[in-house]
Amino acid sequence: MMERSLIPELQGGSLEDLLWSARELLEDDSFPTVARWREGGGKVVGHFQVYFPEEIAHAAGALPFRMRGAPVEPLQSDSRFGSYLCSILKTSLEVALTGRVELDLFVTHPICDAARNLAGIFGRNFDYPCQILYLPQNANSAHAPTYLRGEYDRLKRTVEEATGAMVTDEGLRGSIAVYNRNRALLRELYAMKRDTPWLVSADEAYVLMALGGMMRREDHNVVLETALDLLRGREVPRPDRIRVVYEGGFCEQPPLDLIRAVARSCYVVDDDLLIGMRWILGDVPEAGDPLLNLATAYLEDSSYSPVQHDNRKPKEKMLLKRIRESGADAAIVTAAKMCEPGLEEQVAYTRALDEAKVPYFVSEFEENMTSFDHLEIQLETFVENLMFD
Amino acid sequence: MTGTAMEGLVGRGNADGARLFKEWFSELEQAADDDRGAAYVFVMGSLAELLRCFDFPVVFPEINSLQTAVRHVAHDYLNEAEDYGYSPDICGYVKADVATQLRGGTHPMGRIPRPGLAVYTNACNTYIKWAEIWERMYDCPIVTIDVPGSRAAGLKPGPGHPDFENDRAYVLAQLKELIPLLEEKSGVKFDIDLLREKLGYANTAASGWKRVLELNRAKPSVFNALTDGTIYLGVSNCLRGTPEGARYFDDLVEEMEYKAKEGIGTLTEELYRLIFVGVPCYPIFRRFGELFTEWGGTFVNSTYLWFASGGANEGHQYDLDRPLESLAEGLLLGVRDAMDSMFFQTDPLLEMYESFGADGVVYHPIKSCRTVSTGLADNRRAVMDRADVPSLFIESDMMDRRVVSEAQLKNRIDAFFEGLASRRHKAAAGTTQG
């Protein structure tokens, strides 16, 4: 259960109180949930985007912390990087260099050429272990699940060393159960976005989901359960709006104000924002070998993103499927500035959308952008063209 | 060999390298004329030894792309790809290749055959995104051979360690899965004895490459790692697993040993020995080198010659008694070393600096390549914290002349050399006074 002393902001009150507090918590660049966890003697495992098997850190009693950048100026980290790089790299390092978050272990992934450098960069700046988790990049090899099971075992040993706590199979099964519940609740939240989008706006849903990256998931489950109950009873008008899929938020996150600007014009009925939190689509089996179950789920029962190649999941076809299954009328195809995988995928996405005759709106964003007027006008024009076409 | 004949050795590596390179491109043009689907590969973990067993023409798109920059036409190719939809902020190599494909293979070195398949490692993530473009353009199979690298600086378990064995089993399994596809696409049955033969050629070239790099510890250095080294590197990659490649490196070792023994340096009067970190500035390749040689600076080694050879600098020798298993192990070790040269380079760089008697380190991060460039500023800080190493940090690009400012580069480079000179004078004065 959620301890009152750790997350008091989210307890009690109305839906509006909960949403307001959730947003304040998410945008607080002092990361109070992490700080309180540490003050209580807890260990923190920081992991960079996109996907990380948090269950392994959770089973060690640690707080898995999703490093997704932050709305901060990269005053110290800027000198550690060259030019021409995306913002999330710099702000993720900034929150660590400035002590906004203190970690016991940092893990990055070979999701892109820039992110895989983070193990070296963090490792040169901090004394705690900083590593790459080599998630398999040949998802189509029959040996990939076995390999990944071994890699997860290596991670388990690293987590044990960093936290001083043993990770048992029983503990892992317990953590898998907590995360299965979390995934189910996120599916409910997304079903609400899709089926009754007037009940929860894109920015509200985003805030509720993103909080999970900075608190223990059993606590997040309580937040989601509470919020979903309140949202179901919400009495709001049902304005007629265009239904869109938002694509391009798999790693660096657009500012919350940008998501809100989009939500003012459209119903965002599906998206890839923080897709790592919804990477595994169903329940991970709790019986059997937990590491192998996690590995198999990563490969065999998972979503898609520009940073994973899988012959079974051509990205542009997956986007069209997402549009179709969510009943969207159009797509917003974005990419973070300087994000190579995102920018490269934009070409494939827009060509596929052209061919399928799905209207789309293309843009770039940066997590620290502060002006949305121009984008909002462009988006409104796009929407009006669709509505009155 | 007579004294005169030995003197004829000097410069042979460069001349032979240029000739072999032209011949290789001519073969590719013939393959294009015959409409043969080529195996598209990349320099870090090309698996050319295996692919040549199936008689595939082997295309290195990175090399094709850099050639457009060296030949001063890259901007046309970049513009064409950007018109197609690709962002100015992605890898220039990718865009030059996209334009090459859109032009039906037309390239300044000759026509490039279309991809019949692509086989590549994950040493650079862009390899994967790049191959997806061919998959979409040609509906050809693309195969990632996933080679896990070091998880952290210095974390390099060796054979027998469970983590190494987990990685090795994965790489071997992928190679075994690849072979039936190669058989299907080529119509050629896999011959393990032929693989053994190709690995033998690769062994000769790798040991030669390692030896050549070591010989540049000589004073004066026997080749310029930035300019001459790039020619040798090209042969190391393009002719990997061939008798011509093996012979070339035997000859190159002979030339370099002769130069070292006779004290014959490069064309530069060697005043400063430098280490190069990054990727060369190909749009002004010759001039870029001159900005250093005009000051008497020569590059004695570079991380480029390590990672862009796919780790061949380690001189790994395949065990010909167990070719496929050894190929997997060699690929794992080589690609891991290549990635270490980019991500975890502090210790190797300091060792290189000491053992090559260097006077400074030149960092050249480039817009086009995040793999190489992302960590260089931080690495420089770490190196300077650990040792008294003069260094220069200059940014430009390997492809895009729009972000190459020769005047700015020259200003920074001149100031760097003035600093080196001043440092040397102070040191000399200190010695005299002492």
Coordinates of N, CA and C in Angstrom, one line a residue, chain A residues 76 79-85 89 110-114 116-117 119-122 124-125 130-144 146-151 154 157 305-311 314-316 338-341 343-345 347-348 351 364, chain B residues 84-87 89-91 94 120 122-126 128-129 132 135-136 142-152 155 161-163 166-167 169-170 173-174 177 339 342-346 366-368 370-379 381-382 393 395-396 403:
Chain A
Q76 N 25.4 22.1 -16.1 CA 26.7 21.3 -15.9 C 26.9 20.3 -17.0
S79 N 28.7 20.8 -21.0 CA 30.1 20.7 -21.3 C 30.6 19.2 -21.4
R80 N 29.7 18.3 -21.0 CA 30.1 16.9 -21.2 C 29.7 16.3 -22.5
F81 N 29.0 17.1 -23.3 CA 28.5 16.6 -24.6 C 28.9 17.5 -25.7
G82 N 29.0 16.9 -26.9 CA 29.2 17.7 -28.1 C 27.9 18.4 -28.5
S83 N 28.0 19.0 -29.7 CA 26.7 19.6 -30.2 C 25.9 18.5 -30.9
Y84 N 24.8 19.0 -31.5 CA 24.0 18.1 -32.3 C 23.5 16.9 -31.6
L85 N 23.1 17.1 -30.3 CA 22.6 15.9 -29.6 C 21.2 16.3 -29.0
L89 N 19.4 13.5 -23.3 CA 20.7 13.0 -22.8 C 21.3 14.0 -21.8
P110 N 21.3 0.0 -25.6 CA 21.8 0.4 -27.0 C 20.6 0.8 -27.9
I111 N 19.8 1.8 -27.4 CA 18.6 2.1 -28.2 C 19.0 3.0 -29.4
C112 N 20.1 3.8 -29.2 CA 20.5 4.6 -30.3 C 22.0 4.9 -30.1
D113 N 22.6 5.5 -31.0 CA 24.1 5.7 -31.0 C 24.4 6.7 -29.8
A114 N 23.6 7.6 -29.5 CA 23.9 8.5 -28.4 C 23.7 7.9 -27.1
R116 N 23.7 4.9 -26.0 CA 24.7 3.8 -25.6 C 26.0 4.4 -25.1
N117 N 26.2 5.7 -25.4 CA 27.4 6.4 -24.8 C 27.2 6.7 -23.4
A119 N 26.6 5.1 -20.7 CA 27.2 4.3 -19.6 C 28.6 4.8 -19.4
G120 N 29.3 5.1 -20.5 CA 30.7 5.6 -20.4 C 30.7 7.0 -19.7
I121 N 29.7 7.8 -20.1 CA 29.7 9.2 -19.6 C 29.3 9.2 -18.1
F122 N 28.3 8.5 -17.8 CA 27.9 8.4 -16.4 C 29.0 7.8 -15.6
R124 N 32.2 7.9 -16.0 CA 33.3 8.8 -15.8 C 32.9 9.8 -14.7
N125 N 31.7 10.0 -14.4 CA 31.3 11.1 -13.5 C 30.7 10.6 -12.2
C130 N 27.7 2.0 -13.6 CA 26.9 2.6 -14.7 C 27.2 1.7 -15.9
Q131 N 26.1 1.1 -16.4 CA 26.2 0.0 -17.3 C 25.3 0.1 -18.5
I132 N 25.6 -0.7 -19.5 CA 24.6 -0.9 -20.6 C 23.9 -2.3 -20.4
L133 N 22.6 -2.3 -20.5 CA 21.9 -3.5 -20.6 C 21.7 -3.8 -22.1
Y134 N 22.3 -4.9 -22.5 CA 22.2 -5.2 -24.0 C 21.0 -6.0 -24.3
L135 N 19.9 -5.3 -24.4 CA 18.7 -5.9 -24.9 C 18.9 -6.4 -26.3
P136 N 18.4 -7.6 -26.7 CA 18.7 -8.1 -28.0 C 18.3 -7.3 -29.1
Q137 N 19.2 -7.1 -30.1 CA 18.8 -6.4 -31.3 C 18.6 -7.3 -32.5
N138 N 18.7 -8.6 -32.2 CA 18.2 -9.5 -33.3 C 17.0 -10.2 -32.7
A139 N 15.9 -9.6 -32.7 CA 14.7 -10.1 -32.0 C 14.2 -11.4 -32.8
N140 N 14.7 -11.6 -34.0 CA 14.2 -12.7 -34.7 C 15.1 -14.0 -34.6
S141 N 16.2 -13.9 -33.8 CA 17.0 -15.1 -33.6 C 16.2 -16.0 -32.6
A142 N 16.2 -17.3 -32.9 CA 15.5 -18.2 -32.0 C 16.3 -18.3 -30.7
H143 N 17.5 -17.8 -30.7 CA 18.3 -17.9 -29.4 C 18.1 -16.6 -28.6
A144 N 17.4 -15.6 -29.1 CA 17.4 -14.3 -28.4 C 16.8 -14.5 -27.0
T146 N 16.9 -17.0 -24.9 CA 17.9 -17.6 -24.0 C 19.0 -16.6 -23.7
Y147 N 19.4 -15.9 -24.7 CA 20.5 -14.9 -24.5 C 20.0 -13.8 -23.5
L148 N 18.8 -13.4 -23.7 CA 18.3 -12.3 -22.8 C 18.0 -12.8 -21.4
R149 N 17.7 -14.0 -21.3 CA 17.6 -14.6 -19.9 C 18.9 -14.5 -19.2
G150 N 20.0 -14.8 -19.9 CA 21.3 -14.7 -19.4 C 21.7 -13.3 -19.1
E151 N 21.3 -12.4 -19.9 CA 21.6 -11.0 -19.7 C 20.8 -10.4 -18.5
R154 N 22.6 -11.5 -15.5 CA 23.8 -10.7 -15.2 C 23.3 -9.4 -14.5
R157 N 22.5 -9.9 -10.9 CA 23.7 -9.9 -10.0 C 24.2 -8.5 -9.8
S305 N 8.8 0.1 -31.5 CA 9.3 1.5 -31.5 C 10.4 1.6 -32.5
P306 N 10.8 2.9 -32.9 CA 11.8 3.0 -33.9 C 13.2 2.5 -33.5
V307 N 13.3 2.1 -32.2 CA 14.6 1.7 -31.8 C 14.7 0.1 -31.6
Q308 N 13.7 -0.6 -32.1 CA 13.8 -2.0 -32.2 C 13.5 -2.5 -33.6
H309 N 14.4 -3.3 -34.2 CA 14.0 -3.9 -35.4 C 13.5 -5.3 -35.2
D310 N 12.4 -5.6 -35.7 CA 11.8 -6.9 -35.6 C 11.1 -7.2 -36.9
N311 N 11.5 -8.2 -37.6 CA 10.9 -8.5 -38.9 C 9.4 -8.7 -38.8
P314 N 7.2 -4.5 -38.8 CA 7.6 -3.3 -39.5 C 6.9 -2.1 -39.0
K315 N 7.7 -1.1 -38.6 CA 7.2 0.1 -37.9 C 6.0 0.8 -38.5
E316 N 6.1 1.0 -39.8 CA 5.1 1.8 -40.5 C 3.8 1.0 -40.5
M338 N 17.1 16.3 -33.1 CA 18.3 15.6 -33.1 C 18.2 14.1 -32.8
C339 N 17.0 13.6 -32.8 CA 16.8 12.2 -32.5 C 16.8 11.4 -33.8
E340 N 18.0 10.8 -34.0 CA 18.1 10.1 -35.3 C 17.1 9.0 -35.6
P341 N 16.9 8.1 -34.7 CA 15.9 7.0 -35.0 C 14.5 7.6 -35.3
L343 N 13.8 10.7 -36.4 CA 13.7 11.4 -37.6 C 13.8 10.5 -38.8
E344 N 14.5 9.4 -38.7 CA 14.6 8.5 -39.8 C 13.2 7.8 -40.0
E345 N 12.6 7.5 -38.9 CA 11.3 6.8 -39.0 C 10.2 7.7 -39.6
V347 N 10.3 9.4 -42.1 CA 10.2 9.3 -43.5 C 9.4 8.1 -43.9
A348 N 9.6 7.0 -43.2 CA 8.9 5.7 -43.5 C 7.4 5.9 -43.1
R351 N 5.5 8.2 -45.6 CA 5.3 7.6 -46.9 C 4.2 6.5 -46.8
E364 N 8.5 18.6 -35.1 CA 9.6 18.2 -34.2 C 9.4 18.9 -32.9
Chain B
Y84 N 14.2 14.1 -50.5 CA 13.3 12.8 -50.4 C 12.6 12.8 -49.1
G85 N 13.2 13.5 -48.1 CA 12.5 13.6 -46.8 C 13.4 13.4 -45.6
Y86 N 14.6 13.1 -45.8 CA 15.5 12.8 -44.7 C 16.0 14.2 -44.1
S87 N 16.1 14.1 -42.8 CA 16.4 15.4 -42.0 C 17.9 15.7 -42.2
D89 N 19.6 16.5 -39.9 CA 20.2 16.1 -38.6 C 20.5 14.6 -38.4
I90 N 20.4 13.9 -39.5 CA 20.8 12.5 -39.4 C 22.1 12.2 -40.1
C91 N 22.6 11.0 -39.9 CA 23.9 10.6 -40.5 C 24.0 10.9 -42.0
V94 N 24.3 7.9 -44.3 CA 23.0 7.3 -44.7 C 22.4 8.0 -45.9
Y120 N 24.7 -7.1 -41.0 CA 25.4 -6.1 -40.3 C 25.3 -6.3 -38.8
N122 N 25.4 -4.6 -34.7 CA 24.8 -3.5 -34.0 C 25.9 -2.6 -33.4
A123 N 27.1 -2.7 -34.0 CA 28.2 -1.8 -33.5 C 27.8 -0.4 -33.6
C124 N 27.0 -0.1 -34.5 CA 26.4 1.3 -34.7 C 24.9 1.1 -34.9
N125 N 24.1 1.8 -34.1 CA 22.7 1.6 -34.2 C 22.1 2.0 -35.6
T126 N 22.8 3.0 -36.1 CA 22.4 3.5 -37.4 C 22.5 2.5 -38.5
I128 N 21.4 -0.4 -38.3 CA 20.1 -1.1 -38.3 C 19.0 -0.2 -39.1
K129 N 19.0 1.1 -38.7 CA 18.1 2.0 -39.3 C 18.4 2.1 -40.8
E132 N 17.1 -0.9 -42.7 CA 15.7 -0.8 -42.9 C 15.3 0.0 -44.1
E135 N 15.6 -2.4 -46.9 CA 14.5 -3.4 -46.8 C 13.2 -2.8 -47.5
R136 N 13.0 -1.5 -47.2 CA 11.8 -0.9 -47.7 C 11.9 -0.6 -49.2
I142 N 17.2 -8.4 -44.5 CA 18.2 -7.7 -43.7 C 18.4 -8.5 -42.4
V143 N 19.6 -8.7 -42.0 CA 19.9 -9.5 -40.8 C 20.8 -8.7 -39.9
T144 N 20.3 -8.5 -38.7 CA 21.2 -7.9 -37.6 C 21.9 -9.1 -36.9
I145 N 23.2 -9.1 -36.9 CA 24.0 -10.0 -36.1 C 24.3 -9.2 -34.8
D146 N 23.6 -9.5 -33.8 CA 23.7 -8.7 -32.5 C 24.9 -9.2 -31.8
V147 N 25.8 -8.3 -31.6 CA 27.0 -8.6 -30.9 C 27.1 -7.7 -29.6
P148 N 26.8 -8.3 -28.4 CA 26.8 -7.5 -27.2 C 28.2 -7.0 -26.9
G149 N 28.3 -5.7 -26.5 CA 29.6 -5.1 -26.2 C 29.9 -5.1 -24.7
S150 N 30.9 -4.4 -24.4 CA 31.2 -4.3 -22.9 C 30.1 -3.5 -22.3
R151 N 29.8 -4.0 -21.1 CA 28.7 -3.3 -20.3 C 29.1 -2.1 -19.6
A152 N 30.4 -2.0 -19.3 CA 30.9 -0.8 -18.7 C 32.4 -0.8 -18.9
L155 N 34.8 -3.7 -18.1 CA 34.0 -4.9 -17.8 C 34.1 -5.8 -19.0
H161 N 34.0 -17.3 -18.7 CA 33.2 -16.5 -17.8 C 31.7 -16.7 -18.3
P162 N 30.8 -17.0 -17.4 CA 29.4 -17.2 -17.9 C 28.8 -16.1 -18.7
D163 N 29.2 -14.8 -18.4 CA 28.6 -13.7 -19.2 C 29.2 -13.7 -20.6
N166 N 27.6 -16.6 -22.5 CA 26.2 -16.3 -22.9 C 26.3 -15.4 -24.2
D167 N 27.2 -14.5 -24.3 CA 27.3 -13.7 -25.5 C 27.8 -14.5 -26.7
A169 N 27.6 -17.8 -27.2 CA 26.5 -18.7 -27.7 C 25.5 -18.0 -28.6
Y170 N 25.2 -16.8 -28.2 CA 24.2 -15.9 -28.9 C 24.7 -15.6 -30.3
A173 N 24.9 -18.7 -32.5 CA 23.6 -19.2 -32.9 C 23.1 -18.3 -34.1
Q174 N 23.4 -17.0 -34.0 CA 23.0 -16.1 -35.1 C 23.7 -16.5 -36.4
E177 N 22.2 -19.4 -37.9 CA 20.9 -19.1 -38.5 C 21.0 -18.4 -39.8
M339 N 33.7 -1.2 -30.3 CA 32.8 -0.4 -29.5 C 33.5 0.3 -28.3
M342 N 35.2 3.4 -28.9 CA 34.3 4.6 -29.0 C 33.7 5.0 -27.7
F343 N 33.3 4.0 -26.9 CA 32.5 4.3 -25.7 C 33.3 4.4 -24.4
F344 N 34.3 3.6 -24.4 CA 35.1 3.4 -23.1 C 36.6 3.6 -23.4
Q345 N 37.0 4.8 -23.9 CA 38.3 4.9 -24.5 C 39.3 5.6 -23.6
T346 N 38.9 5.9 -22.4 CA 39.9 6.7 -21.6 C 41.2 6.0 -21.3
I366 N 31.9 14.8 -34.8 CA 31.3 15.2 -36.0 C 29.8 15.2 -35.9
K367 N 29.1 16.0 -36.6 CA 27.7 16.1 -36.5 C 27.0 14.8 -36.9
S368 N 27.6 14.2 -37.9 CA 26.9 13.0 -38.5 C 26.9 11.8 -37.7
R370 N 26.8 10.2 -34.0 CA 26.6 10.2 -32.6 C 27.3 9.0 -31.9
T371 N 27.5 7.9 -32.6 CA 28.2 6.8 -32.0 C 29.5 7.2 -31.5
V372 N 30.3 7.8 -32.4 CA 31.6 8.2 -32.1 C 31.7 9.5 -31.3
S373 N 30.8 10.4 -31.5 CA 31.0 11.8 -31.0 C 30.3 12.1 -29.7
T374 N 29.3 11.4 -29.3 CA 28.5 11.8 -28.1 C 29.4 11.9 -26.9
G375 N 30.3 11.0 -26.7 CA 31.0 11.0 -25.4 C 32.4 11.7 -25.4
L376 N 32.7 12.3 -26.6 CA 34.1 12.8 -26.7 C 34.4 14.0 -25.7
A377 N 33.5 14.9 -25.6 CA 33.8 16.0 -24.7 C 34.0 15.5 -23.3
D378 N 33.2 14.6 -22.8 CA 33.3 14.1 -21.5 C 34.6 13.3 -21.4
N379 N 34.9 12.5 -22.4 CA 36.2 11.8 -22.4 C 37.4 12.7 -22.3
R381 N 37.5 15.6 -20.8 CA 37.6 16.0 -19.4 C 38.3 14.9 -18.6
A382 N 37.9 13.7 -18.8 CA 38.4 12.6 -18.0 C 39.9 12.4 -18.3
F393 N 39.9 20.2 -29.3 CA 38.5 19.8 -29.5 C 37.9 20.6 -30.6
E395 N 35.0 20.6 -33.8 CA 33.8 19.9 -34.4 C 33.6 20.3 -35.9
S396 N 33.3 19.3 -36.7 CA 32.9 19.6 -38.0 C 32.0 18.4 -38.5
V403 N 28.6 22.3 -42.5 CA 29.0 22.4 -41.1 C 30.6 22.3 -40.9

